[in-house]
XYZ file of N, CA and C in Angstrom:
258
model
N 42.310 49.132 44.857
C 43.221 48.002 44.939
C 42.858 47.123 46.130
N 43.411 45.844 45.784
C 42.879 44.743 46.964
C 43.717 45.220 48.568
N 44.851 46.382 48.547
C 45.535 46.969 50.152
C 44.465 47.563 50.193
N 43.486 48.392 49.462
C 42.539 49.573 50.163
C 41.217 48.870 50.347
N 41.028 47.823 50.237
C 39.658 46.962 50.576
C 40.277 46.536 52.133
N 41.337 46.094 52.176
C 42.008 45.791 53.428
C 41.944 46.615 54.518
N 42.500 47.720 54.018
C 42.728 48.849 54.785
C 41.091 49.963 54.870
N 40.114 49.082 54.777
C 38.847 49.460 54.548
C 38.523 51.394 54.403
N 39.053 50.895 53.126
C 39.035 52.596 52.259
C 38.515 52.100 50.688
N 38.534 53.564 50.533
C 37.890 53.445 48.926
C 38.139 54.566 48.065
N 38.523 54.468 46.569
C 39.139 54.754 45.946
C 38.789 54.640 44.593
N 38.446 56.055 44.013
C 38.093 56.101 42.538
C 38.075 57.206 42.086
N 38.608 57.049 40.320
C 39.177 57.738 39.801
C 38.867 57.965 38.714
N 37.574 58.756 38.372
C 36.946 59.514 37.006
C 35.927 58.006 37.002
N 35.200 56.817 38.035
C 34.688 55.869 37.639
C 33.467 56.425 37.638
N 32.449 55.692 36.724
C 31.268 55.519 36.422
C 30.336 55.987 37.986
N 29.429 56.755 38.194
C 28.988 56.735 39.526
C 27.973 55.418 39.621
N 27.654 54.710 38.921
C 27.281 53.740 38.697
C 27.689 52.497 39.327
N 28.848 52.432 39.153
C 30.154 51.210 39.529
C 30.280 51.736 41.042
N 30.196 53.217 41.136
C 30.887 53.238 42.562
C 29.539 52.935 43.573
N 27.959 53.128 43.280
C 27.226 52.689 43.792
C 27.367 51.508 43.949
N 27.530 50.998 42.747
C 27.513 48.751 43.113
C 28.293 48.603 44.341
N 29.620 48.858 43.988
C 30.621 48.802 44.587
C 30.589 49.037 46.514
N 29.927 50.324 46.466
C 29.784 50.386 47.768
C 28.614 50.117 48.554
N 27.218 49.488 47.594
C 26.214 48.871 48.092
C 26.521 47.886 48.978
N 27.897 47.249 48.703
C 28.238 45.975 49.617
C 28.484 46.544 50.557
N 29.193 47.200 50.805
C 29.655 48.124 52.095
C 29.002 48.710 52.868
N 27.422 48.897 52.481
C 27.052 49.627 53.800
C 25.943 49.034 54.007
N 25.874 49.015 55.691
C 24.613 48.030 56.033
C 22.931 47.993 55.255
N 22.843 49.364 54.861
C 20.973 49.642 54.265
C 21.605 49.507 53.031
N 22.743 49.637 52.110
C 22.791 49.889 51.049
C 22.836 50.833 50.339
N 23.191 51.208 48.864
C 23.580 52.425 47.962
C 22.774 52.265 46.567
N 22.444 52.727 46.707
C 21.455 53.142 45.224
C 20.966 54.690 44.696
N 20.587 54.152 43.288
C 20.723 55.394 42.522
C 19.505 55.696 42.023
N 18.235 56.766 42.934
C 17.418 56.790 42.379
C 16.512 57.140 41.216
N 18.058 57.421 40.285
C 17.390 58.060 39.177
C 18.657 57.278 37.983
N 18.632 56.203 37.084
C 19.157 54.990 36.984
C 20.315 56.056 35.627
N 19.828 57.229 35.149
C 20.579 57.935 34.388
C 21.766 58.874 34.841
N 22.097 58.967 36.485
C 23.221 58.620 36.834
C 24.206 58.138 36.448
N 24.070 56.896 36.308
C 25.380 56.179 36.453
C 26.232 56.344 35.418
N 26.464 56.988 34.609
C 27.500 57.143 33.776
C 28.229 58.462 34.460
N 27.785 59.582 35.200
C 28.885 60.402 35.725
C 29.680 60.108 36.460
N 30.661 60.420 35.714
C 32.177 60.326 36.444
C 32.499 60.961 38.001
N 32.751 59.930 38.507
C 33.197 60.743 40.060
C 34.484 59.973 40.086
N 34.796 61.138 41.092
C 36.665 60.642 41.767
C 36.643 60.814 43.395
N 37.146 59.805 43.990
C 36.877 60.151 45.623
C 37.659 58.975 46.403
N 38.094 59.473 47.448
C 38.627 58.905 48.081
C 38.568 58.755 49.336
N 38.055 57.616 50.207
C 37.613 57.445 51.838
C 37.687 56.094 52.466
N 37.496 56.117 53.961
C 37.211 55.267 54.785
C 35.889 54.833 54.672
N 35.411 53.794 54.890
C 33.956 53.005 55.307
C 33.511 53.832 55.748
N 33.901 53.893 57.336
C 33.087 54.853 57.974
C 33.337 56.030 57.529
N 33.597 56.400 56.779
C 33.577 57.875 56.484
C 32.537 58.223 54.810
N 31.636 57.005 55.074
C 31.252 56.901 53.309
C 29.822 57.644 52.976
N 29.476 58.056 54.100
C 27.992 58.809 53.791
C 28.683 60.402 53.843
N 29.953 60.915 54.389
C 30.098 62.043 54.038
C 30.719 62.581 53.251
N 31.400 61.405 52.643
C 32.143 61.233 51.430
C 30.928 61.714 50.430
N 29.962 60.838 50.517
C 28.741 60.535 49.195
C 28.111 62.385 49.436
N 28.257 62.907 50.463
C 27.436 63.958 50.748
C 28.957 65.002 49.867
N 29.702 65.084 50.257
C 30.719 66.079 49.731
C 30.360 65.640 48.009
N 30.578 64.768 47.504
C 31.080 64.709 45.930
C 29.250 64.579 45.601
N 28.412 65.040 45.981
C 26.865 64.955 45.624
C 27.015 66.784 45.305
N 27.534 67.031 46.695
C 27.268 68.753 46.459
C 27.896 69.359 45.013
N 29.281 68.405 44.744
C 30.252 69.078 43.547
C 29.075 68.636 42.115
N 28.443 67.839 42.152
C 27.689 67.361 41.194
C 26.281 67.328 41.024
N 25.651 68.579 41.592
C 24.402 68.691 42.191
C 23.379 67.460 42.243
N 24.022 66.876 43.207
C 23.087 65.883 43.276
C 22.605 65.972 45.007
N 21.930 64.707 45.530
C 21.950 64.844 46.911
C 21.530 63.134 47.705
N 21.981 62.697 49.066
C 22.349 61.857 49.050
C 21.263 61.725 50.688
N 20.327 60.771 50.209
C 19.924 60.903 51.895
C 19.550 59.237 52.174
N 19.001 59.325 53.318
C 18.419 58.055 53.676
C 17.240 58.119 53.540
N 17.181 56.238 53.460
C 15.210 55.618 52.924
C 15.516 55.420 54.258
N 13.719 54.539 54.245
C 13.173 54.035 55.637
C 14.019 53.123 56.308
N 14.768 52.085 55.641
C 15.705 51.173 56.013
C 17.216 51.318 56.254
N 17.014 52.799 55.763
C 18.896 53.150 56.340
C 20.042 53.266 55.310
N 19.320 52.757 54.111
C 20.074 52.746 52.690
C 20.519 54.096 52.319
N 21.537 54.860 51.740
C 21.653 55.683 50.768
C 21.179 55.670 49.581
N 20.047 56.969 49.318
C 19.753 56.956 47.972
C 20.428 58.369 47.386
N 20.745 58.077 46.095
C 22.075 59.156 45.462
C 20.551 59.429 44.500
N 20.179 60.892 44.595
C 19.331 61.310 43.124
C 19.912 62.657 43.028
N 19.108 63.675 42.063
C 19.263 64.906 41.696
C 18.584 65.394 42.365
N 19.418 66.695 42.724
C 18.782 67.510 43.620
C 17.971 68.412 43.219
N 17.161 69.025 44.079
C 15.839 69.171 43.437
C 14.877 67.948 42.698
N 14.877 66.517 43.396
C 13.879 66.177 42.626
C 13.355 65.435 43.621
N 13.726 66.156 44.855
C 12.277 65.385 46.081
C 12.460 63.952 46.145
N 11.745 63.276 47.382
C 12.260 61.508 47.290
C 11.080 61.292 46.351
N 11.264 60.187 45.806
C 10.700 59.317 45.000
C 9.873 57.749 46.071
């Protein structure tokens, strides 16, 4: 909702992990992406602060074996775990 953009939090509920990448690509300085583009249809639910958004991405990666690290530029990349950077 437009109070939790305010209140610089974030909030989702069974959305596309897809949407929640777009979504929070704006939000963080290197950016959010999905290095493996067949992602984005799993459903995640989560709820956080800005600053609290890389351990957010790290908690709901572990429930969904995935894993969440940084590129050279500081971005979050969301892939499957076990599949090494790309």
């Amino acid at each position: 909702t437009v109070g939790r953009w305010r209140d610089h939090r974030a909030a989702f509920r069974d959305a596309p992990l897809g949407q929640v990448v777009e979504t929070l690509d704006r939000y963080h300085p290197g950016g959010v992406v999905l290095a493996d583009p067949s992602l984005a249809d799993l459903p995640v639910s989560a709820a956080f602060r800005f600053e609290q958004m890389e351990v957010a991405l790290q908690a709901m990666a572990v429930g969904h074996d995935l894993t969440v690290r940084r590129d050279a530029d500081g971005g979050l990349v969301i892939d499957r775990a076990g599949s090494g950077e790309r």
